[in-house]
Tab-separated table of C-alpha atoms in Angstrom:
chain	number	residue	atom	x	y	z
Y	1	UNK	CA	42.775	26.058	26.626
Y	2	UNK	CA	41.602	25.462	23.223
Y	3	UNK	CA	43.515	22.381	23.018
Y	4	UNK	CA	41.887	20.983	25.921
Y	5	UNK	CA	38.593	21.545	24.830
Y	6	UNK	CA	39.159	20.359	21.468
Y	7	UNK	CA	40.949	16.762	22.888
Y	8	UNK	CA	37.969	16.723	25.516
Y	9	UNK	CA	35.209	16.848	22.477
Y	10	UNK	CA	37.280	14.359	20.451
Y	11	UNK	CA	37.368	11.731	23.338
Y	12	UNK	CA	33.736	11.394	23.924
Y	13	UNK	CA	33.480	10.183	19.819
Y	14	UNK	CA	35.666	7.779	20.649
Y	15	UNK	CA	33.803	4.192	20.385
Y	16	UNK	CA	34.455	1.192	22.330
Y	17	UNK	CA	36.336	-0.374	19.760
Y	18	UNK	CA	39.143	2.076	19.613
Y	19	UNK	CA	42.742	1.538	21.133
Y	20	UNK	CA	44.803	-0.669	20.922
Y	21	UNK	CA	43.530	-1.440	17.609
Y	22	UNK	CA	41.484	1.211	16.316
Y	23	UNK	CA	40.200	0.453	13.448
Y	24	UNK	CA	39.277	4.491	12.514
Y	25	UNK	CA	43.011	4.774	12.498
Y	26	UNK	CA	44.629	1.111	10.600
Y	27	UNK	CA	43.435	-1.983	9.655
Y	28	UNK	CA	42.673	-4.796	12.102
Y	29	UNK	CA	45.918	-6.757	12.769
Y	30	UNK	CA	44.605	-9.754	12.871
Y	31	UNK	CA	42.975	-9.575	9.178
Y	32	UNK	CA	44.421	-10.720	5.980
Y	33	UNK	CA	44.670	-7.601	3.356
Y	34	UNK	CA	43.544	-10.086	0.876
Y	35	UNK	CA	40.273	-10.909	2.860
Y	36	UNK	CA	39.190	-7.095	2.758
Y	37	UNK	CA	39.815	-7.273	-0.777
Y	38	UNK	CA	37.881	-10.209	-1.154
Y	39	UNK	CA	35.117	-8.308	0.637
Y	40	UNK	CA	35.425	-5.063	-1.542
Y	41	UNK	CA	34.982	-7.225	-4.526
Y	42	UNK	CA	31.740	-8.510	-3.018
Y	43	UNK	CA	30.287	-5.245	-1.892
Y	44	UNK	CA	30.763	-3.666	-5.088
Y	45	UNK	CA	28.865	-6.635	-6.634
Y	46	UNK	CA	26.252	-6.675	-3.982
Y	47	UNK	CA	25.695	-3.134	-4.198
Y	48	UNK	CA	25.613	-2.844	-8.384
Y	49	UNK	CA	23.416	-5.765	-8.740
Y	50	UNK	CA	21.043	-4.230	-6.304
Y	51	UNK	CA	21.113	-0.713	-7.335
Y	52	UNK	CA	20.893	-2.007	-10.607
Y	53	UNK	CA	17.421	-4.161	-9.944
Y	54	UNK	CA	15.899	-1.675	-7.675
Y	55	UNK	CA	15.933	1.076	-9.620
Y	56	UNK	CA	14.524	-1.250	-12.846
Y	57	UNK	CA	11.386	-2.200	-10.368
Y	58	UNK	CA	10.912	1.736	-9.181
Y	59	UNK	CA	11.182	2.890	-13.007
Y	60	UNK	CA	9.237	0.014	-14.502
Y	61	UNK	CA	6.388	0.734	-11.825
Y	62	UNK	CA	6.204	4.491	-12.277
Y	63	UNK	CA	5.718	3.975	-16.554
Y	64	UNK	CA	3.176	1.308	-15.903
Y	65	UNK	CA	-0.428	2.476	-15.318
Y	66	UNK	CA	-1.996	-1.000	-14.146
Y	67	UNK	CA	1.285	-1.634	-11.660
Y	68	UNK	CA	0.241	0.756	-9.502
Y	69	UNK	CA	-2.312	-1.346	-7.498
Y	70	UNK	CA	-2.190	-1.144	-3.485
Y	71	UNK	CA	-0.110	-4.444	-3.490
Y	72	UNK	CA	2.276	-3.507	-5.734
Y	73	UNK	CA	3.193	0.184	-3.524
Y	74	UNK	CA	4.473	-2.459	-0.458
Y	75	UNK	CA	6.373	-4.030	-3.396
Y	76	UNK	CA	8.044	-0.252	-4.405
Y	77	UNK	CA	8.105	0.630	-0.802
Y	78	UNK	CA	10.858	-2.739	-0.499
Y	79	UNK	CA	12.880	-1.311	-3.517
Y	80	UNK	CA	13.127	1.701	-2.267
Y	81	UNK	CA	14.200	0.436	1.310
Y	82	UNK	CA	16.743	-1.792	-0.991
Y	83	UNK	CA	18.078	0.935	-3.280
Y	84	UNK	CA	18.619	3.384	0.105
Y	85	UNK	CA	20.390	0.266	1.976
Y	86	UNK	CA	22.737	-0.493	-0.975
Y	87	UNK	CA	23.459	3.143	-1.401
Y	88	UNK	CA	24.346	4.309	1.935
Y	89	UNK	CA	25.264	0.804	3.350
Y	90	UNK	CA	26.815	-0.643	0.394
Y	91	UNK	CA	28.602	2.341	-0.973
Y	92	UNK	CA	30.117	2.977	2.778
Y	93	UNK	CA	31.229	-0.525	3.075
Y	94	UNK	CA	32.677	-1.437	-0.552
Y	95	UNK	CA	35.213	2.185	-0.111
Y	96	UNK	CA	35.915	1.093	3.706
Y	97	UNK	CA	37.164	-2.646	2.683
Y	98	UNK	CA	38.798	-1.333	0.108
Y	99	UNK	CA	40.554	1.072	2.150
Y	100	UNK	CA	41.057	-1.858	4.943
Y	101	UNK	CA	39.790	0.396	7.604
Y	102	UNK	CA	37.139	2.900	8.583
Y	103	UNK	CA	39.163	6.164	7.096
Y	104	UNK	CA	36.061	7.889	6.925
Y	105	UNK	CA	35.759	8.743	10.942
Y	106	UNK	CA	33.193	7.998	13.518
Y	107	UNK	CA	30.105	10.000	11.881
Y	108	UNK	CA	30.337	7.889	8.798
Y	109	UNK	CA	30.529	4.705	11.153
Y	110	UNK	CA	26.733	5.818	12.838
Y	111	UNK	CA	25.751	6.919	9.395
Y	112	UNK	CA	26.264	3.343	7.922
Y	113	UNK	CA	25.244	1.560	10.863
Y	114	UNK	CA	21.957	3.759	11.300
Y	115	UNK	CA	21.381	3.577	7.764
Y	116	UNK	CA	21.548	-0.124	7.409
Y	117	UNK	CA	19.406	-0.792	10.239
Y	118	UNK	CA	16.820	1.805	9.684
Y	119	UNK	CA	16.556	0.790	6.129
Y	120	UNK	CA	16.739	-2.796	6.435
Y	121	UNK	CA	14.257	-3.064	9.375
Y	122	UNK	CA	11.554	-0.721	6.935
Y	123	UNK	CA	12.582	-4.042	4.256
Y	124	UNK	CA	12.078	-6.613	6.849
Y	125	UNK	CA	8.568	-4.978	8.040
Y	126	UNK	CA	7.756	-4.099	4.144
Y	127	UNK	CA	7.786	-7.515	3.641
Y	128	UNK	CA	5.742	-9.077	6.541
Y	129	UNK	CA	3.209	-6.240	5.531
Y	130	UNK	CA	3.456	-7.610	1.947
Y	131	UNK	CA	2.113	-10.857	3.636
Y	132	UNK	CA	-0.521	-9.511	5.563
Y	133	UNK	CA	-2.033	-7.802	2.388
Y	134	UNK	CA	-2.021	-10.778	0.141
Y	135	UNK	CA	-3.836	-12.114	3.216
Y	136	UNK	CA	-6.028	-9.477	3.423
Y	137	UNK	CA	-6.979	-9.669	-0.402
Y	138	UNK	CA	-7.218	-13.529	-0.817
Y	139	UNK	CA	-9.299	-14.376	2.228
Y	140	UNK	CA	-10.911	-11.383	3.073
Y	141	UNK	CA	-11.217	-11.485	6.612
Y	142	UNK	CA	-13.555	-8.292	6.652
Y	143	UNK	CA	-15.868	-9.756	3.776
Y	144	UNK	CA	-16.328	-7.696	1.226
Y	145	UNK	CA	-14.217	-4.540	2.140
Y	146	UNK	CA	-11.231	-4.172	-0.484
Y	147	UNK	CA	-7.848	-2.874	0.251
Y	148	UNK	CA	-7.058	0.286	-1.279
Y	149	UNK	CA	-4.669	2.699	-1.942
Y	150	UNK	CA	-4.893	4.373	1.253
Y	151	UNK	CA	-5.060	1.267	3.098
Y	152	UNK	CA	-1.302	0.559	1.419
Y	153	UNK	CA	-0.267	4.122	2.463
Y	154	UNK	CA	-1.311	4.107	6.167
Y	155	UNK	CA	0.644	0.478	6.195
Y	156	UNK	CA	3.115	2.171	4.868
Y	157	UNK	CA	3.638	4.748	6.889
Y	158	UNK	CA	3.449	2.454	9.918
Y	159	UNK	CA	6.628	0.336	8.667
Y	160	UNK	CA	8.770	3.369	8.498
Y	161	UNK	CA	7.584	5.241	11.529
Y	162	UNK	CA	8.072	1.992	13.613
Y	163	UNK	CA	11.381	0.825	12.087
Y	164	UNK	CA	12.769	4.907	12.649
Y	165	UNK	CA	11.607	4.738	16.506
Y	166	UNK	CA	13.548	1.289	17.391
Y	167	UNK	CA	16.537	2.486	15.058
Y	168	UNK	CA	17.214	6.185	16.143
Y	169	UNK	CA	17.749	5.433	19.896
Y	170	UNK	CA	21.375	4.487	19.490
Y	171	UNK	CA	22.297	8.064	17.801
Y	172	UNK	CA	20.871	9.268	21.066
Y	173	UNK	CA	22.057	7.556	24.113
Y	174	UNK	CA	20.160	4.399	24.227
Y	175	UNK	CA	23.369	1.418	23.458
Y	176	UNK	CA	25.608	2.564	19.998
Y	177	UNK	CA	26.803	2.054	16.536
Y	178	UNK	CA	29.998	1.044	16.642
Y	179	UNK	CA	32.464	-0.815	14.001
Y	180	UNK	CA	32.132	-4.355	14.347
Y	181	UNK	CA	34.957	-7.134	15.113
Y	182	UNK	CA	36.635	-7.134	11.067
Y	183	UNK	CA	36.468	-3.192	11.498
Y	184	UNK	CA	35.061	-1.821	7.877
Y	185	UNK	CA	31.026	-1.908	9.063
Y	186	UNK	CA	29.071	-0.721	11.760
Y	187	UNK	CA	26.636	-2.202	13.183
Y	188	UNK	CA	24.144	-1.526	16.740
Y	189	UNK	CA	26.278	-2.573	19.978
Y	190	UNK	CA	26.199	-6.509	20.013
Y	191	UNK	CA	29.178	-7.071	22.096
Y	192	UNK	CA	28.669	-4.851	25.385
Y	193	UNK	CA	27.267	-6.092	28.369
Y	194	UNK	CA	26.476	-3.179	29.678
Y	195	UNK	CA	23.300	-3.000	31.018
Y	196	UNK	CA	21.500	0.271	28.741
Y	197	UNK	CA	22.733	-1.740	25.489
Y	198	UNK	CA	21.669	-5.467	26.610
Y	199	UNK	CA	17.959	-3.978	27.129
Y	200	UNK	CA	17.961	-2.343	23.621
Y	201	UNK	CA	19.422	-5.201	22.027
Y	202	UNK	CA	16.479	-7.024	23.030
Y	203	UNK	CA	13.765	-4.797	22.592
Y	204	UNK	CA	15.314	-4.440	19.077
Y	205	UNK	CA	15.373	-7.837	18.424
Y	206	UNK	CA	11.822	-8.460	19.318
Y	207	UNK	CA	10.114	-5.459	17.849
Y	208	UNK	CA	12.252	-6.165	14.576
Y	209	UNK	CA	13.035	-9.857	14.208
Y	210	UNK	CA	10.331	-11.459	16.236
Y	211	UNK	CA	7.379	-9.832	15.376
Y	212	UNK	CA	7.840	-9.527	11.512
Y	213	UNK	CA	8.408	-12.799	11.121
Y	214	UNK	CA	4.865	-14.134	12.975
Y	215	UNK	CA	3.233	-11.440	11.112
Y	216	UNK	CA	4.295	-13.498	8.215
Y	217	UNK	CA	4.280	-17.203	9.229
Y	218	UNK	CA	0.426	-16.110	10.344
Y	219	UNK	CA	-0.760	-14.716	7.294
Y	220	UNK	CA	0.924	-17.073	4.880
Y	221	UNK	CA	-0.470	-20.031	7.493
Y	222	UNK	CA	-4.147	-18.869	7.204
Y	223	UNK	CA	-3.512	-18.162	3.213
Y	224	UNK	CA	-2.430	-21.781	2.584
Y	225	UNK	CA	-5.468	-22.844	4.857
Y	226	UNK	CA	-8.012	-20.900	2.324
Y	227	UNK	CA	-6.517	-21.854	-0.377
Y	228	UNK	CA	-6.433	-25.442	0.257
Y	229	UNK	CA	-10.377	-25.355	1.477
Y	230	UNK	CA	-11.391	-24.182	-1.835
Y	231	UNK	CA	-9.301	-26.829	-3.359
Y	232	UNK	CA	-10.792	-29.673	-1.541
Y	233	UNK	CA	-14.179	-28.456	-2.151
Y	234	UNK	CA	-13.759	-28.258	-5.505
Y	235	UNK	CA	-10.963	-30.709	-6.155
Y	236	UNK	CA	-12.383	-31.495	-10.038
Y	237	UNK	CA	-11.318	-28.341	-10.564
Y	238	UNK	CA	-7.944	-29.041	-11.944
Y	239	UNK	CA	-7.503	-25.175	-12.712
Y	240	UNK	CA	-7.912	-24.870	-8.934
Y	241	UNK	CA	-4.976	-26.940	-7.978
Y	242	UNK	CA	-2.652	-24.591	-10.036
Y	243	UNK	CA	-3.256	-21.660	-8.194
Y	244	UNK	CA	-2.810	-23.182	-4.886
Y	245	UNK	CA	0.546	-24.891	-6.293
Y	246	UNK	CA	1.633	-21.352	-7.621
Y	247	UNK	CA	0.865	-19.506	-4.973
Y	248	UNK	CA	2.530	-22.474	-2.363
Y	249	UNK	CA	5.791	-22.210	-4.652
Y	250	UNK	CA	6.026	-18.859	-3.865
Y	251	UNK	CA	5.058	-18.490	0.053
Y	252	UNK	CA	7.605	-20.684	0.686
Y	253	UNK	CA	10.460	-19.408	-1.351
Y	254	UNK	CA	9.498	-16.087	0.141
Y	255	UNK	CA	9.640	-17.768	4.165
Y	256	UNK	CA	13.253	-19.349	3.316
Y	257	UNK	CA	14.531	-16.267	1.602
Y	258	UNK	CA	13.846	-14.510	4.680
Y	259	UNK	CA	14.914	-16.970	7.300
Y	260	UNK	CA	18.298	-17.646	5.219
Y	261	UNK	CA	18.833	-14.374	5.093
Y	262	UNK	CA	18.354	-12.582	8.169
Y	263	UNK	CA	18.439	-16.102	10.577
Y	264	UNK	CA	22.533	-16.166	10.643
Y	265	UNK	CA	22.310	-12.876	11.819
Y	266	UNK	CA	19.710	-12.487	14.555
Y	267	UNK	CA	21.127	-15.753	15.882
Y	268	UNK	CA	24.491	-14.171	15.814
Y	269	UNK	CA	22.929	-11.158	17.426
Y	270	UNK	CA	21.670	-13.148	20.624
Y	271	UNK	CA	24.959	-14.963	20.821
Y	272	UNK	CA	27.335	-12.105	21.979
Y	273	UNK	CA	24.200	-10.135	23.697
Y	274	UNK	CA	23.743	-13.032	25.760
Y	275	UNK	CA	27.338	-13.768	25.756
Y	276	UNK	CA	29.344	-10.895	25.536
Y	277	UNK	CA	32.784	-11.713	26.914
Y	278	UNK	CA	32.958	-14.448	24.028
Y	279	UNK	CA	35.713	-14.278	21.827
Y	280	UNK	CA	34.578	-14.830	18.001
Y	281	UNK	CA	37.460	-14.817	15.329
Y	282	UNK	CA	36.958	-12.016	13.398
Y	283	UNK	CA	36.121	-13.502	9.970
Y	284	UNK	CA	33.295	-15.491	11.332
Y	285	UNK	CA	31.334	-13.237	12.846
Y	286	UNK	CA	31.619	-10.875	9.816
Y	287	UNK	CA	29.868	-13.446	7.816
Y	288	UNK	CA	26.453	-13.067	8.981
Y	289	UNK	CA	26.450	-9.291	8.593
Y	290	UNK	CA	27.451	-9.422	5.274
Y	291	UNK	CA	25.417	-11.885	4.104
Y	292	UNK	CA	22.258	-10.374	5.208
Y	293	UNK	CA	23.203	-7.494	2.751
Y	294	UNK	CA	22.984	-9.731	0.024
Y	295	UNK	CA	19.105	-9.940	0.809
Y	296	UNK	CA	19.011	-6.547	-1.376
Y	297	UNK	CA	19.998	-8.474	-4.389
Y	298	UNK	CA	17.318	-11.794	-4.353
Y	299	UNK	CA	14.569	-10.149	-2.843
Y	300	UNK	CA	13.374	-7.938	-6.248
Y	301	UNK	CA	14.106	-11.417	-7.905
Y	302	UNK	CA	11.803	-13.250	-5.847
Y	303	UNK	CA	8.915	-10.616	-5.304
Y	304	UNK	CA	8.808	-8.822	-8.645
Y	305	UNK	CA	11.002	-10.526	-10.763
Y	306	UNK	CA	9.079	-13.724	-10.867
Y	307	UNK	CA	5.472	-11.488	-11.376
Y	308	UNK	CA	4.088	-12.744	-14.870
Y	309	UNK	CA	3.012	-8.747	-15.754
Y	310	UNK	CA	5.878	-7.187	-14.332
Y	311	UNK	CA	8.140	-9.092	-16.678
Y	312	UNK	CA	5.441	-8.324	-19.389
Y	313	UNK	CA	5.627	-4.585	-18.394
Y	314	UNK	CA	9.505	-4.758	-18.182
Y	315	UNK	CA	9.559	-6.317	-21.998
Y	316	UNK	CA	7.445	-3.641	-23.240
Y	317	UNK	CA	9.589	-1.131	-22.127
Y	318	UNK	CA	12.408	-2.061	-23.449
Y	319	UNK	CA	10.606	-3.237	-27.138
Y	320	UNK	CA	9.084	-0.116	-27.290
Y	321	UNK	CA	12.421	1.580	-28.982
Y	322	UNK	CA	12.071	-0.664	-31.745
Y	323	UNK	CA	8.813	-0.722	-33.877
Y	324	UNK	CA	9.917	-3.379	-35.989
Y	325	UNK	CA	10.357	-6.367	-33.126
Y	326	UNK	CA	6.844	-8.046	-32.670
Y	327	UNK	CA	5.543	-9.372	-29.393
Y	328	UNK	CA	3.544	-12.133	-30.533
Y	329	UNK	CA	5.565	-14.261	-27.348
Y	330	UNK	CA	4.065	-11.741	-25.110
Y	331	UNK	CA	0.697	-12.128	-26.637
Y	332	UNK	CA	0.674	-15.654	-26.640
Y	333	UNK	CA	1.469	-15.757	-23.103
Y	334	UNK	CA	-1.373	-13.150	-22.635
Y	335	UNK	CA	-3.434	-15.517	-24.578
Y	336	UNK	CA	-3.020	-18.260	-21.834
Y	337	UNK	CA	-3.315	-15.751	-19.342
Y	338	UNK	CA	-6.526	-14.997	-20.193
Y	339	UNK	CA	-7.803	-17.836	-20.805
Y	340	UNK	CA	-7.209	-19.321	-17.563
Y	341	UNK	CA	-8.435	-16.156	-15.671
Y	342	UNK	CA	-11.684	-16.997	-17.778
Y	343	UNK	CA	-11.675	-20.298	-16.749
Y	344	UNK	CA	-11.051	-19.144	-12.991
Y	345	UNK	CA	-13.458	-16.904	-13.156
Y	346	UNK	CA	-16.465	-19.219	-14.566
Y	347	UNK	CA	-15.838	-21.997	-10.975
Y	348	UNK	CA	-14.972	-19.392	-8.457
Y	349	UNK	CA	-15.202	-16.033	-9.221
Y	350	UNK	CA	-14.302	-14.115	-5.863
Y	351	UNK	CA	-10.701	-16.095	-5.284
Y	352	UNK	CA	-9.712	-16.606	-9.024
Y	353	UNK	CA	-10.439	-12.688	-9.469
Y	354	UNK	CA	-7.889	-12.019	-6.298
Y	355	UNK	CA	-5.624	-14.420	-7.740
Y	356	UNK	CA	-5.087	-12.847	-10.832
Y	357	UNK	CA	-4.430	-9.234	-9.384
Y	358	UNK	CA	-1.218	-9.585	-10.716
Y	359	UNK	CA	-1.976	-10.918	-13.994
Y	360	UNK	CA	-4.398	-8.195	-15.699
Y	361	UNK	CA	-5.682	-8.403	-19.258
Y	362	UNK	CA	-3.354	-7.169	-22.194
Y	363	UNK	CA	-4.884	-6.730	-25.679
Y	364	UNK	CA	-3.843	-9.386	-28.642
Y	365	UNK	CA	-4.727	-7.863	-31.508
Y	366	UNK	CA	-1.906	-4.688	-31.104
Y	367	UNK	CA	2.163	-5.342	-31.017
Y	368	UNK	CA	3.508	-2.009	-30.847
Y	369	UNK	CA	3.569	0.706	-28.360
Y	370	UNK	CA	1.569	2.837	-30.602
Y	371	UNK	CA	-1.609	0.451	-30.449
Y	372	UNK	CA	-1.422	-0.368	-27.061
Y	373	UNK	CA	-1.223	3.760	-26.680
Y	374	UNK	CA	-4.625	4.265	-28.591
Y	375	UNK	CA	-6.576	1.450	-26.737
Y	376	UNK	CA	-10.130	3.058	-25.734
Y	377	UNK	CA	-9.957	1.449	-22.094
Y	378	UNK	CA	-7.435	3.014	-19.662
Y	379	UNK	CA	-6.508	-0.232	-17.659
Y	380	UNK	CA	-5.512	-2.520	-20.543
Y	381	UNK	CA	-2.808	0.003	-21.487
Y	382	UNK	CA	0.422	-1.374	-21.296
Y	383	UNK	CA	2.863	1.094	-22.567
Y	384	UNK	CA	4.463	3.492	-19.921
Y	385	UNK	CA	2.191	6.422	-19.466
């Protein structure tokens, strides 16, 4: 009787995926072993390099005093969505492709594919947030209210509240996580047509695809419309032109990084939702999910790595071991720094003063951690504190 029950429990784990080719149980026939080798080797890159950068960006921003500016939580808040993706995700996925199969049962399967989506959703909102604050500071749509530390703490809270109530109904009725086609990742219920998964799919897609992505084709559409006012009406300001090149360069590195990345996959998404009898060879459609992993790896390069003070911050920290190595590089850039937040600041004070949030003051006249430890004023420090 025992039996019974136990073989009656076990059969309602079973996913959709399962016999004849189960891939809990073997690898799927169809795949080369070489491919899931290839695949290991790319996880465990993935998931080092991004493990690796996310944790510098959490670290550098807890020893730094003036990193810790409303802006620059939404930034943490992505690394830690990152680090928690590459983790779970990544860890899951490099030991399953090695392994060629999902050995690790059906509770790691809704772990990873939970995990994945929870966390990469809170990275996807993090950074449409992200726009809407650099929004929010440069054109001040409220006049002079300024966004504060609360203000980046109730966003916050919103991203992963919102991402945790459109990624939790699968572990409780509403569609699945089940392996997907190559069998070593799970992944929400693309490929049933059943009716209770086709209406999640979509809600899911809108709510977390959709949406994100106005907020930040909006925000960046009305910043590039400020900025390029207050370059026309004071086009003989050729310090004014920088900015708006700058600050151009990086919107739309930002919009391509996030349409490469997560396009393939919400396209892919829609295809076997809307079209679910279709038959997709199995290395092709494994491409898009794994590729949208690799977003864990560019996006601290892109939103932190190319930051003028965090790479100022991230130098210090490292120079501060040796007493003996100067920073008169560091200074010189500081020098320029300076003097063109000066400059800014003498033509347009309000925009070239919410340009520069990133790019605070740093002292010239000390090159060791020592000095910059003894400066009187508490937000020109520079050395962790």
């Amino acid at each position: 009787m025992d039996g019974l029950v136990r073989e009656s429990e076990n059969k309602s784990f079973v996913p959709p995926t399962s016999s004849p080719q189960d891939p809990f149980l073997h690898p799927v026939d169809s795949i080369k072993p070489w491919t899931f080798q290839l695949l290991a080797a790319l996880m465990f890159l993935v998931t080092a390099l991004s493990l690796t950068e996310n944790f510098t960006i959490i670290l550098v921003t807890v020893k730094f005093k003036q990193l810790r500016q409303p802006v620059n939580y939404v930034i943490v808040n992505l690394s830690v969505a990152d680090f928690l993706v590459s983790l779970i995700g990544g860890t899951i996925s490099f030991l399953t492709n090695l392994k060629g199969y999902f050995y690790m049962g059906h509770w790691a399967c809704v772990l990873e594919g939970f995990a994945v989506t929870f966390f990469g959703i809170v990275a996807l909102w993090s950074l449409a947030l992200l726009a809407f604050e650099r929004y929010f500071v440069i054109c001040r749509p409220l006049g002079n209210m300024r966004l504060r530390g609360k203000h980046a703490a109730l966003g916050i809270a919103f991203v992963w509240v919102f991402s945790f109530i459109w990624t939790i109904p699968p572990t409780m009725g509403w569609s699945s996580y089940t392996t997907s086609k190559i069998g070593t990742t799970c992944e929400p219920n693309w490929y049933s047509g059943d009716y209770n998964d086709h209406t999640y799919i979509i809600t899911f897609f809108t709510t977390c695809f959709i949406l994100p992505l106005l907020v930040i084709l909006i925000s960046y559409g009305k910043l590039m419309r400020k900025l390029k006012k207050v370059s026309d009406t004071q086009g003989r300001l050729g310090s004014t032109r920088k900015p708006e090149r700058q600050v151009t360069r990086m919107v739309v590195i930002m919009i391509l990084a996030f349409l490469i990345c997560w396009s393939p996959y919400a396209a892919f998404s829609i295809l076997v939702t809307a079209y679910p009898s279709i038959e997709l060879d199995a290395h092709l459609a494994a491409i898009p999910a794994f590729f949208s992993k690799t977003a864990t790896v560019y996006n601290p390069i892109i939103y932190v790595f190319m930051n003028n003070q965090f790479r100022r911050c991230l130098i210090q920290l490292f120079r501060c071991s040796d007493r003996d190595v100067t920073v008169s590089n560091m200074n010189q850039v500081s020098d320029r720094a300076t003097l063109t937040h000066n400059k800014n600041c003498e033509e347009m004070p309000t925009l070239a003063a919410q340009l520069t949030v990133f790019d605070q003051r740093i002292e010239d006249d000390h090159t060791s951690c020592r000095s910059f430890a003894q400066l009187a004023i508490s937000e020109n420090k520079v050395c962790p504190v």
